[in-house]
CSV table of C-alpha atoms and ligand atoms in Angstrom, one decimal:
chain,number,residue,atom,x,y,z
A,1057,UNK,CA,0.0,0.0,0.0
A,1058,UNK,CA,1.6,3.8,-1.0
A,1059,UNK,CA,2.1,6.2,1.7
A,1060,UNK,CA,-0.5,8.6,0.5
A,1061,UNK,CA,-3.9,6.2,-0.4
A,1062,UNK,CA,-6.9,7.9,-2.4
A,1063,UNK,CA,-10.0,7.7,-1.0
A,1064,UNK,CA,-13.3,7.2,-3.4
A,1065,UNK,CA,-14.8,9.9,-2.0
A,1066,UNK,CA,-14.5,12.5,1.0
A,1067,UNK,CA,-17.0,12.9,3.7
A,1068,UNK,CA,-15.0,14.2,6.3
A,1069,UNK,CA,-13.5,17.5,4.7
A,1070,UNK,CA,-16.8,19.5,3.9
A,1071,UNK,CA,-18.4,18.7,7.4
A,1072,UNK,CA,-15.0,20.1,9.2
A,1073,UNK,CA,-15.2,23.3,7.5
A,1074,UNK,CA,-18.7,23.6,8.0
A,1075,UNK,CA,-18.8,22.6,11.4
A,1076,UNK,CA,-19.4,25.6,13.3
A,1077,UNK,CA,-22.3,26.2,11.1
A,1078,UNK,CA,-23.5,22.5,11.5
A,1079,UNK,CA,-23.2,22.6,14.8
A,1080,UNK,CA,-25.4,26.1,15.2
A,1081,UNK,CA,-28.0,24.0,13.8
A,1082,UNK,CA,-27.9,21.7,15.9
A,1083,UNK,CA,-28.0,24.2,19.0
A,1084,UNK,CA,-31.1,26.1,17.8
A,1085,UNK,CA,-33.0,22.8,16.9
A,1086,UNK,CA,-32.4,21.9,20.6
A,1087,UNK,CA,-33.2,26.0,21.9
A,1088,UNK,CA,-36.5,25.5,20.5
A,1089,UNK,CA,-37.1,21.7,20.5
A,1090,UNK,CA,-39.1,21.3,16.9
A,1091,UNK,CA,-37.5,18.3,15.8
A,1092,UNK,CA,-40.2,17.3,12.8
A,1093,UNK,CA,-41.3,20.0,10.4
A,1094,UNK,CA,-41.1,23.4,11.3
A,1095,UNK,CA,-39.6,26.7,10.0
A,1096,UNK,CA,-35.9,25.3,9.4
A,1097,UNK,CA,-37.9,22.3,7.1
A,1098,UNK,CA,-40.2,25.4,5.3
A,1099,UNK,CA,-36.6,27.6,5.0
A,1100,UNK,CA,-35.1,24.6,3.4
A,1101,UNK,CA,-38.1,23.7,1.7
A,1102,UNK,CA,-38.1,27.1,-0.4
A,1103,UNK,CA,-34.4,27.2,-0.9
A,1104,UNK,CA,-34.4,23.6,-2.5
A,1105,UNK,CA,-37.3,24.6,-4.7
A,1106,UNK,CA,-35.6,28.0,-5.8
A,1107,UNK,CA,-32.5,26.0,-6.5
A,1108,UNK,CA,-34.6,23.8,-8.2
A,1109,UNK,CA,-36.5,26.2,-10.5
A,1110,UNK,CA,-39.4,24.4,-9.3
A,1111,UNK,CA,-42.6,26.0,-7.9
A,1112,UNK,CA,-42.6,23.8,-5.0
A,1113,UNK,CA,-40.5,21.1,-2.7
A,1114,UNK,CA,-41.6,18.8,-0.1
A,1115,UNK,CA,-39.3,17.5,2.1
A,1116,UNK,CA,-39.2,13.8,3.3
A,1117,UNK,CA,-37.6,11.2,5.0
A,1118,UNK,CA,-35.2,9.9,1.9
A,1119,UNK,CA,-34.8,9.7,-2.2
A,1120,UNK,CA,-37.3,6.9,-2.2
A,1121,UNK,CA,-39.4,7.9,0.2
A,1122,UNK,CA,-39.7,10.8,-2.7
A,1123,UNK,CA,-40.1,8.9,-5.8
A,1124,UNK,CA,-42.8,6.7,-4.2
A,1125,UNK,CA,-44.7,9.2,-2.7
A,1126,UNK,CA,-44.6,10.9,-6.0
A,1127,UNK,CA,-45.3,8.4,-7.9
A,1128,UNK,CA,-48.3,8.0,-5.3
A,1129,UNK,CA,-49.2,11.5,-5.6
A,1130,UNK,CA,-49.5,11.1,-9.3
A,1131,UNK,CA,-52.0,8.5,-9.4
A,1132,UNK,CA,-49.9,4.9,-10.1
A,1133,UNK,CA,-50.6,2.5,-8.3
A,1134,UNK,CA,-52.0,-0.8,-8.1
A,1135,UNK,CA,-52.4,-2.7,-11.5
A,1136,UNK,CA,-49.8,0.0,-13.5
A,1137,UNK,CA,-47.2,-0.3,-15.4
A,1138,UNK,CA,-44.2,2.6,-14.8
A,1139,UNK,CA,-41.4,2.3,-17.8
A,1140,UNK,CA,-37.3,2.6,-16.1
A,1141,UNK,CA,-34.1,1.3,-17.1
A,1142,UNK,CA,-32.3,-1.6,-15.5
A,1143,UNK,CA,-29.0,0.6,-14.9
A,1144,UNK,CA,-29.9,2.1,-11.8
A,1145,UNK,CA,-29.5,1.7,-8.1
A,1146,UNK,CA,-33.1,-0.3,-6.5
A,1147,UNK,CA,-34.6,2.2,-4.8
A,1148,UNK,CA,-36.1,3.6,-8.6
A,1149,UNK,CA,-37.5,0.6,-8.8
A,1150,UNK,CA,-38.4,-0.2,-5.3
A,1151,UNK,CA,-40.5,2.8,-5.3
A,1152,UNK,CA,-42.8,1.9,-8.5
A,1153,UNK,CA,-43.3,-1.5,-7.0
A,1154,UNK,CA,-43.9,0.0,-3.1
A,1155,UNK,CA,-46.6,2.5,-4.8
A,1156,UNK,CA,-48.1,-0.7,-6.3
A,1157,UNK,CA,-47.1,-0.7,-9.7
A,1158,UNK,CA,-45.0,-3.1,-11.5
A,1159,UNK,CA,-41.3,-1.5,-12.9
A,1160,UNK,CA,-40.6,-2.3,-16.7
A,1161,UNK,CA,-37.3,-2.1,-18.2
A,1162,UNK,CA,-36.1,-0.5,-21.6
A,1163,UNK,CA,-32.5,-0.4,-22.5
A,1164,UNK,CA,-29.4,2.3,-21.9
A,1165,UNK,CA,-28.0,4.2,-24.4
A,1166,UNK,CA,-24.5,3.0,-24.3
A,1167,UNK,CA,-22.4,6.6,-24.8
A,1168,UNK,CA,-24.8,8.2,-21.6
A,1169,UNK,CA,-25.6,5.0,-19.4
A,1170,UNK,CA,-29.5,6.6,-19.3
A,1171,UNK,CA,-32.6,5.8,-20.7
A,1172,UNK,CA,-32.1,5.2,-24.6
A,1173,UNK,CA,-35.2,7.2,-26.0
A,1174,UNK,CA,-35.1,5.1,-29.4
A,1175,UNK,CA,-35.7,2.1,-26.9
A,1176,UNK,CA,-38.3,3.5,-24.7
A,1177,UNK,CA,-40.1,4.2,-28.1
A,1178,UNK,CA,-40.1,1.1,-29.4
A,1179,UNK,CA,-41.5,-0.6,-26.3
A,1180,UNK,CA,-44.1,2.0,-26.5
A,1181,UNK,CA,-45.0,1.6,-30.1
A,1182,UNK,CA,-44.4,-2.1,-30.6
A,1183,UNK,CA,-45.1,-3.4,-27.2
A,1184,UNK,CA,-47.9,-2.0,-26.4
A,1185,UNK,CA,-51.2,-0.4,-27.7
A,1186,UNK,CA,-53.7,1.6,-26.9
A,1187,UNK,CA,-57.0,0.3,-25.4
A,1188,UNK,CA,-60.2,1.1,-27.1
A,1189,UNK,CA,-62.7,1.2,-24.3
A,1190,UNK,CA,-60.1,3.3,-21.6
A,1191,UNK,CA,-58.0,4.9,-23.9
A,1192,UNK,CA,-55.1,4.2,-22.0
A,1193,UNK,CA,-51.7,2.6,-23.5
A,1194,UNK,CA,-52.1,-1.0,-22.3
A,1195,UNK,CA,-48.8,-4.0,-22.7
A,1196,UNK,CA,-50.0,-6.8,-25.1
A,1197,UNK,CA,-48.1,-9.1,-23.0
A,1198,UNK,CA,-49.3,-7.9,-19.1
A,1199,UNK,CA,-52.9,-6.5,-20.1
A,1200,UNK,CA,-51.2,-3.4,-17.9
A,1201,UNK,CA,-51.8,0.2,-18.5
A,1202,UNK,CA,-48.6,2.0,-18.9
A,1203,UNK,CA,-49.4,4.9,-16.9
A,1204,UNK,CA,-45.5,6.5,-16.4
A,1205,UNK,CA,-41.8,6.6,-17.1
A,1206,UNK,CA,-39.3,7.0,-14.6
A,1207,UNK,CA,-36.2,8.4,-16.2
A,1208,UNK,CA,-32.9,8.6,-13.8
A,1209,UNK,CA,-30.5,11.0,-14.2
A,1210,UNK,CA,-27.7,8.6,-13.4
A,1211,UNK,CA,-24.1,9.7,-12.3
A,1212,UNK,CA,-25.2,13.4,-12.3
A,1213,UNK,CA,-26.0,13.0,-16.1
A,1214,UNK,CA,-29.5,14.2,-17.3
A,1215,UNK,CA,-31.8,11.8,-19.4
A,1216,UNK,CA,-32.6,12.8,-22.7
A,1217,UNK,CA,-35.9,14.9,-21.4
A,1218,UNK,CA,-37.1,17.0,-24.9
A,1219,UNK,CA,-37.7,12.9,-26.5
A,1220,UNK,CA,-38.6,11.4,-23.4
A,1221,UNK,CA,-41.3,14.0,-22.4
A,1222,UNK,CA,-42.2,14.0,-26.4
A,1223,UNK,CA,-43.2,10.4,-26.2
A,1224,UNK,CA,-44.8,10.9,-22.8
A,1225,UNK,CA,-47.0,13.6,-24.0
A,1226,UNK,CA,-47.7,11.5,-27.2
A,1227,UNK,CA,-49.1,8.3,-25.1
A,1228,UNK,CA,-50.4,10.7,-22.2
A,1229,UNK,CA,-48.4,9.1,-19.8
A,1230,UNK,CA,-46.7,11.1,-16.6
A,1231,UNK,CA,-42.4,11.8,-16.4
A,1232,UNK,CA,-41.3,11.1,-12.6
A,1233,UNK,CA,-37.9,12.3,-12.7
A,1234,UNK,CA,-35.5,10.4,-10.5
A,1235,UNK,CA,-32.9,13.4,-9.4
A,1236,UNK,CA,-31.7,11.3,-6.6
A,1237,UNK,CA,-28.0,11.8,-8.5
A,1238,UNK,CA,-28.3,14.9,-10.1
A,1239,UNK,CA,-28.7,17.6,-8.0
A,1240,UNK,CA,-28.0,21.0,-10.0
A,1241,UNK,CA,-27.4,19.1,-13.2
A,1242,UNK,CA,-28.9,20.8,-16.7
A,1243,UNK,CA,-30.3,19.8,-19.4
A,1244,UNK,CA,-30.2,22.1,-22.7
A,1245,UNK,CA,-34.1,21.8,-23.8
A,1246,UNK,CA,-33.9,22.5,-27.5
A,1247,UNK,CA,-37.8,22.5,-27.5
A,1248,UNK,CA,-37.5,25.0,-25.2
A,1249,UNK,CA,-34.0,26.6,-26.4
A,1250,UNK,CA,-33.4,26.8,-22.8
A,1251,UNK,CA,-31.3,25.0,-20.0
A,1252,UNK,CA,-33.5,23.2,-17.6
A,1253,UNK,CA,-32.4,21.7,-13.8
A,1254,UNK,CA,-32.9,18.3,-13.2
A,1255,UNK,CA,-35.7,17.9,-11.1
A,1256,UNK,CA,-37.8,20.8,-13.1
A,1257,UNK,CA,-38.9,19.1,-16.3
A,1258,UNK,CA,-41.4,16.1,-14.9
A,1259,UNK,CA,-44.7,16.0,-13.2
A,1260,UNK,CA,-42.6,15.5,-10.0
A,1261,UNK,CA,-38.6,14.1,-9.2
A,1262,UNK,CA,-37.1,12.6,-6.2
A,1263,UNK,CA,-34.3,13.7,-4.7
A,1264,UNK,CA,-31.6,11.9,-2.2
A,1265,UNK,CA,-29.9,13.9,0.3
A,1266,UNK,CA,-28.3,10.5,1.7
A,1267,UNK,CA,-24.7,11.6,3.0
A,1268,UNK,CA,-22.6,10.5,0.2
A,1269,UNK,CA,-24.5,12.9,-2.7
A,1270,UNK,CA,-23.9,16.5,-4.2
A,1271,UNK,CA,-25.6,17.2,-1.4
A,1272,UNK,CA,-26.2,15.4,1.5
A,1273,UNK,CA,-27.8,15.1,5.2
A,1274,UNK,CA,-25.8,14.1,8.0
A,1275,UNK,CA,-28.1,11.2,8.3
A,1276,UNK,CA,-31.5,9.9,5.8
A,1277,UNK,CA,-33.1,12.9,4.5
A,1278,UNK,CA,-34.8,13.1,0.6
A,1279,UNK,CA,-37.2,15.8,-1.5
A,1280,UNK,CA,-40.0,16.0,-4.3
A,1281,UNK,CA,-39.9,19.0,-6.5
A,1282,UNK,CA,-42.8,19.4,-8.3
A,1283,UNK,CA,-44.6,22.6,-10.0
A,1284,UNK,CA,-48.3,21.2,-9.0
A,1285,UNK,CA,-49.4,22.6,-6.2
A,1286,UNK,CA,-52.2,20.0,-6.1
A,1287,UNK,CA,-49.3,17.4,-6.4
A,1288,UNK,CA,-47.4,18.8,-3.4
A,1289,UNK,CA,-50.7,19.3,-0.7
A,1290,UNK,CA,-50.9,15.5,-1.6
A,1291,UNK,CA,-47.2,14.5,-1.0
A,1292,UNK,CA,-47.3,16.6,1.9
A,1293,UNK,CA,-50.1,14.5,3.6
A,1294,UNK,CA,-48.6,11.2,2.2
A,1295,UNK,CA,-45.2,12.3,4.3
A,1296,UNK,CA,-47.7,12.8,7.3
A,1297,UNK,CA,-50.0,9.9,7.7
A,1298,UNK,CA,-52.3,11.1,5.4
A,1299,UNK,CA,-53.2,14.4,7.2
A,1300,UNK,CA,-52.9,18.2,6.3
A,1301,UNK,CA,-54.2,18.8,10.4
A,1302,UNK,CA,-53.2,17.0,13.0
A,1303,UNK,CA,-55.2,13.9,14.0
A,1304,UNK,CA,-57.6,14.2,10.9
A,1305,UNK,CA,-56.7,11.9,8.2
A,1306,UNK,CA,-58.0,11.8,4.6
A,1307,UNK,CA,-56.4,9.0,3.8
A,1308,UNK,CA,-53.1,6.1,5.0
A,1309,UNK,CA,-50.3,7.7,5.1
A,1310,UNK,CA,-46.3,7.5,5.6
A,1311,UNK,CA,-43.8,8.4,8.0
A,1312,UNK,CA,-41.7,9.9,5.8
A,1313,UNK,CA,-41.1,13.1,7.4
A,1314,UNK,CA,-37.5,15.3,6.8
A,1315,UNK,CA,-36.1,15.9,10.4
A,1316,UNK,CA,-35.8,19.9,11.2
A,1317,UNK,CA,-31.7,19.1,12.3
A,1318,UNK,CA,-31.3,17.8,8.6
A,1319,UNK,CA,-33.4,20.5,6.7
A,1320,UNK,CA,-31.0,23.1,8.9
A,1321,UNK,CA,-27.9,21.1,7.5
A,1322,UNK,CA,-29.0,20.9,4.3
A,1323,UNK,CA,-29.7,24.6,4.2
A,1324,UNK,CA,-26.0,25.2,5.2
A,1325,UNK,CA,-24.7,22.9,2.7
A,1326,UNK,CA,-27.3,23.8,0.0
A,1327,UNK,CA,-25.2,27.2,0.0
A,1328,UNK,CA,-22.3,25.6,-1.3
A,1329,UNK,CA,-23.8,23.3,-3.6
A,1330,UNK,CA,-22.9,25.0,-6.6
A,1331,UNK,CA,-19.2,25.7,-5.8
A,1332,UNK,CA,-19.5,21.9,-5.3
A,1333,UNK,CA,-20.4,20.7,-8.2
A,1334,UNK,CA,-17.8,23.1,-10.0
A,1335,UNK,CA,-15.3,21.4,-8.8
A,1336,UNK,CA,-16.7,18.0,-9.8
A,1337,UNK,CA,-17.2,19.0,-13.1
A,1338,UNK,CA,-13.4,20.9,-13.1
A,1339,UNK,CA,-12.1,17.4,-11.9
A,1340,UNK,CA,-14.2,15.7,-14.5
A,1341,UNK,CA,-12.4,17.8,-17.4
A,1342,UNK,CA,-9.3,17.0,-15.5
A,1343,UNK,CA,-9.8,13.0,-15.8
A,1344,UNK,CA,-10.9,13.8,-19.5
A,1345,UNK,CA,-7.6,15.9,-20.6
A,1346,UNK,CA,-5.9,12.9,-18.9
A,1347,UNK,CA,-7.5,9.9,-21.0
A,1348,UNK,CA,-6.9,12.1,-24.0
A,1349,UNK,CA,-3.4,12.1,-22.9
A,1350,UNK,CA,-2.9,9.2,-22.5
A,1351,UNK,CA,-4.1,8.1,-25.9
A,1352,UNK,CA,-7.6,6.7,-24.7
A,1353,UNK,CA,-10.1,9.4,-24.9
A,1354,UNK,CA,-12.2,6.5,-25.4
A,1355,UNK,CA,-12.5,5.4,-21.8
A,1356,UNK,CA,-13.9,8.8,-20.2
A,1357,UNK,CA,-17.7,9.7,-19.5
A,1358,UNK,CA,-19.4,11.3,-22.5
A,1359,UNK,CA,-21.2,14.5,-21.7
A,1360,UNK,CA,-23.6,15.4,-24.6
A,1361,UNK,CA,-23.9,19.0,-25.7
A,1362,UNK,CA,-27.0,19.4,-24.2
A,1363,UNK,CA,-25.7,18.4,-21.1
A,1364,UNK,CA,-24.2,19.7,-17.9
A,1365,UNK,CA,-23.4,16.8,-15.6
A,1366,UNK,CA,-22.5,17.3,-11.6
A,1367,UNK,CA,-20.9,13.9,-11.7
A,1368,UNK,CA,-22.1,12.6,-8.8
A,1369,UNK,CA,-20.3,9.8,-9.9
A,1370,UNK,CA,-17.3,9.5,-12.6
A,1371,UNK,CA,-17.8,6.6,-14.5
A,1372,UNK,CA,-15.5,5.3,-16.9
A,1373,UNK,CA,-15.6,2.4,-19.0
A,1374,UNK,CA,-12.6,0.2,-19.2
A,1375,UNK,CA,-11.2,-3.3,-20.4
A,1376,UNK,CA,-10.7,-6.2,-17.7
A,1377,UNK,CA,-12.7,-4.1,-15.1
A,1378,UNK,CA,-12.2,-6.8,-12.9
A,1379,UNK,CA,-8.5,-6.6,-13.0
A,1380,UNK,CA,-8.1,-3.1,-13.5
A,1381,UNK,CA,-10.3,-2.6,-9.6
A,1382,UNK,CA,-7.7,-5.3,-8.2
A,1383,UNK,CA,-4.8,-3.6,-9.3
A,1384,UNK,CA,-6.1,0.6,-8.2
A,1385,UNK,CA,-6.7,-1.3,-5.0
A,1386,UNK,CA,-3.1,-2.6,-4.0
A,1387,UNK,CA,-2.1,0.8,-5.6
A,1388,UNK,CA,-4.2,2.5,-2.5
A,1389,UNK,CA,-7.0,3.5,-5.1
A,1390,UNK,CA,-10.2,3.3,-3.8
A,1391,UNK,CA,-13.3,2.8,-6.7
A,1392,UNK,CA,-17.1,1.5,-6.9
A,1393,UNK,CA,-18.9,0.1,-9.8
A,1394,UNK,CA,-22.1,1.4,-9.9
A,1395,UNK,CA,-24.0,-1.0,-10.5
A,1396,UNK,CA,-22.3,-4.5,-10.8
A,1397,UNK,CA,-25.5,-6.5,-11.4
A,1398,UNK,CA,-28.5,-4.7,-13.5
A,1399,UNK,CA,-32.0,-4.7,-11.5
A,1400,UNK,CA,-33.5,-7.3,-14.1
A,1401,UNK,CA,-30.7,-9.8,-13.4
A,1402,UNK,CA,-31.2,-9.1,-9.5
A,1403,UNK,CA,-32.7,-12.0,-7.3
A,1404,UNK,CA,-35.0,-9.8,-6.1
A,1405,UNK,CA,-37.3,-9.2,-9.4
A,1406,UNK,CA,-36.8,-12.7,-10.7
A,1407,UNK,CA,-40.5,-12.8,-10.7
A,1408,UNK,CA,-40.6,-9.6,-13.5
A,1409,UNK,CA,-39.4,-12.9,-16.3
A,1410,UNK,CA,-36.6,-11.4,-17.9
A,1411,UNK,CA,-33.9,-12.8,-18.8
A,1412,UNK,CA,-29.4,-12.9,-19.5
A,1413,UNK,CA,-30.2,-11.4,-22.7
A,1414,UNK,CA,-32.8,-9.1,-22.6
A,1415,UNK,CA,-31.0,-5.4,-22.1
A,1416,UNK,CA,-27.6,-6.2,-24.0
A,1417,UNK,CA,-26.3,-2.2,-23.6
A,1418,UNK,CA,-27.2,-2.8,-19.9
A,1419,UNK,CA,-25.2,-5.7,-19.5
A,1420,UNK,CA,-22.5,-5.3,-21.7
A,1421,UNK,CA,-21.8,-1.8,-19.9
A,1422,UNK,CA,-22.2,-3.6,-16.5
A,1423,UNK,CA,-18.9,-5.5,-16.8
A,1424,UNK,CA,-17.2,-2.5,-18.2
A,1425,UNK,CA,-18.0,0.5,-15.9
A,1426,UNK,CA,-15.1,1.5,-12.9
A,1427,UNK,CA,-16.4,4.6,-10.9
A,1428,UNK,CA,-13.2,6.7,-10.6
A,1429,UNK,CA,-12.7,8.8,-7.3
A,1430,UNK,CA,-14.7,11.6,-7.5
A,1431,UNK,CA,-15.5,14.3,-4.8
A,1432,UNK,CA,-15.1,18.4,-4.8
A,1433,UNK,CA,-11.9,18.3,-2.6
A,1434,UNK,CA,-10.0,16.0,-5.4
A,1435,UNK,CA,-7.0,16.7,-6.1
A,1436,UNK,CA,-4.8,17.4,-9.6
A,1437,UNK,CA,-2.2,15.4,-8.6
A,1438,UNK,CA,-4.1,12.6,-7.1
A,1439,UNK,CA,-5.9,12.6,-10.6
A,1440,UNK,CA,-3.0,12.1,-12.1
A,1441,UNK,CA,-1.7,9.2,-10.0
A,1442,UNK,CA,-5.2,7.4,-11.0
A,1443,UNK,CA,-4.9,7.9,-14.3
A,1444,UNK,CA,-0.8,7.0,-14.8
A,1445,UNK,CA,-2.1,3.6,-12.7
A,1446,UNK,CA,-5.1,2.8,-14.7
A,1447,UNK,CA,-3.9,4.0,-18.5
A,1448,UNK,CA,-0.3,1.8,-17.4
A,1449,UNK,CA,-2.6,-1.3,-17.0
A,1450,UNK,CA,-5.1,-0.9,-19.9
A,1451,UNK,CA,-2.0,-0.1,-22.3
A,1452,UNK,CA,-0.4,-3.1,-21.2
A,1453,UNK,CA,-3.5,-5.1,-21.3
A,1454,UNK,CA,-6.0,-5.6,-24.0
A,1455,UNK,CA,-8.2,-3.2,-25.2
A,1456,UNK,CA,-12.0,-2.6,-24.9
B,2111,PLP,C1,-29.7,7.3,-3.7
B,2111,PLP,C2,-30.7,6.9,-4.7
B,2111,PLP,C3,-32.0,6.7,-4.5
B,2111,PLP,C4,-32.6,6.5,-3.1
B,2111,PLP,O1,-32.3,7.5,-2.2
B,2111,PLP,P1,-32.3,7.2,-0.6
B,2111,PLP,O2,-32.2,8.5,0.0
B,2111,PLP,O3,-31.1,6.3,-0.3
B,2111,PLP,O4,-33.6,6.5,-0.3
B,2111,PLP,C5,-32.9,6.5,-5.5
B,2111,PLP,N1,-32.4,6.5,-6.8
B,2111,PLP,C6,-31.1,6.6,-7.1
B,2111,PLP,C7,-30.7,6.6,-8.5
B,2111,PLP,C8,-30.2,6.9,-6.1
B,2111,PLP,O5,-28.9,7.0,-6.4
């Protein structure tokens, strides 16, 4: 092991700078004892939705607590069908199936590792039709209405929104963004000729504020943005047992409430969010310049035009993956693949029928993708330690 080991990411740096701040929060939350709700969750609340650009933000108790209750809020439920990809982490799909709808897959697109529009199409237009007596797009095979699409902005990267909300408005079916990686991440909107925040451009999104994202609790905390107001009243009651006033309940609800000590956290760390994420994205044109280098531009992240990623995570894609982990490791590099096994290969949704074959960008990525370290505090020089290790392997390896 080197003398000087690089961590994946960095947790400990950004809560010691801020800790006289943190800890203020944590004084006033106990001067005043409002633990759940309460003006430091409304302050947040607002600030979130501002960064947002959305009208309105609800804050609850994690990323899928989020995604299902907006997914709830929206109307899927039992007996639905919502359309993902199988290149994400659970929780995307645990929330469709939680709100009582059943997840279906479409395929990657293999330069952004998101939601392949030409795919999603296809299952729309060849999988499925339109039912005469409801109107709604039903699946020939499941009898199911389709009734939403669940794109993910995975790594920090936004999903191609202008043709995934195209084909959503042409089959009437709802967008539930999930933003639980891509916090201040834009997508140019040439429908709009406009950049848009993730998080902005569905009927809802869902947002993580788990400890290790752009921006994170000190503990489980999560958000919907949404610009219904109807839409957020209902998410707020779904957070709250199904009540807007206390002890009066319109429907079941959830305990999914955000904690006031994490709202006040987030707040402090929402402030330096986008100095943040400039210095991911400055570290991700680092590793760039450095594959180019090194002959192998090949290997780094794409970023489309229309795209401004907060790498959340940097993922490249290289030969002998396998290998390449074992050998950072007894360099002192520390990496993650994200994800090793896609969801419709998981144990857990054997019962969805698919099969080894079935998503072929999915799974040929899967045994290819190395997250590299990425986190605001990275170093130039560590970057370039990573990348002399890892381009010294591949060149003397094979190639992808
Ligand atoms: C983190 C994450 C979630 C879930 O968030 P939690 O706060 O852990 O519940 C959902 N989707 C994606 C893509 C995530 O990365």
């Amino acid at each position: 092991m080197p003398a000087d080991p690089i961590p994946f990411l960095d947790l400990v740096t950004p809560h010691a700078e801020l800790r006289e701040e943190l800890r203020a929060v944590f004084d006033a939350a106990l001067d005043n004892a409002a633990f759940i709700g309460g003006p430091m969750v409304q302050s947040f609340e607002r600030e979130f939705a501002a960064f947002c650009e959305t009208g309105h933000c609800v804050g609850v108790g994690s990323g899928t607590d989020a995604l299902r209750f907006a997914l709830m809020a929206a109307g899927v439920g039992s007996g639905d069908l919502a359309v993902t990809v199988p290149n994400t982490f659970i929780a995307t799909t645990e929330a469709i199936s939680q709100a009582g709808a059943r997840p279906v897959f479409v395929d990657i697109d293999e330069r952004t590792y998101n939601m392949d529009p030409r795919r999603l199409a296809e299952y729309l237009e060849d999988e499925c039709c339109v039912d005469r007596a409801s109107g709604l797009l039903v699946s020939r095979k499941l009898q199911m209405p389709v009734r939403a699409i669940v794109p993910v902005h995975l790594y920090g990267q936004p999903a191609d929104m202008d043709s995934i909300l195209e084909l959503a408005a042409r089959y009437g079916l709802m967008v539930i963004e999930d933003a639980c990686q891509a916090h201040g991440a834009e997508y140019f909107s040439k429908k709009e000729n406009r950049w848009r925040k993730a998080g902005s451009m569905g009927v809802a999104a869902g947002f993580s504020f788990y400890p290790g994202k752009n921006l994170g609790a000190c503990g489980e905390a999560g958000a919907v943005t949404t610009n219904d107001p109807e839409l957020a009243l209902k998410i707020r009651m779904l957070r709250d047992h199904g009540s807007s006033r206390k002890y009066y309940h319109e429907t079941e609800g959830y305990n999914g409430r955000l904690d006031a000590i994490q709202a006040g956290i987030l707040s402090v760390k929402l402030k330096r969010l986008p100095e943040w994420n400039a210095a991911r994205r400055a570290a991700a044109a680092r590793y760039r310049e450095l594959f180019a280098e090194a002959g192998m531009p090949e290997l780094a992240p794409f970023e489309p035009e229309w795209a401004k990623a907060v790498y959340h995570l940097y993922v490249a894609r290289v030969p002998d993956r396998d290998g390449l982990v074992r050998h950072l490791a007894s360099a002192g590099i520390d990496t993650g693949i994200h994800y090793p096994v896609p969801l419709h290969l998981q144990k857990a949704y054997a019962a969805l029928g698919y099969g080894g074959s079935d998503f072929p960008v999915t799974e040929k990525v899967a045994s290819q993708i190395l997250s590299l370290p990425m986190f605001p505090g990275l170093s130039a020089e560590r970057q370039g330690s990573v990348l002399e290790v890892l381009t010294r392997f591949v060149a003397a390896g094979s190639s992808l």
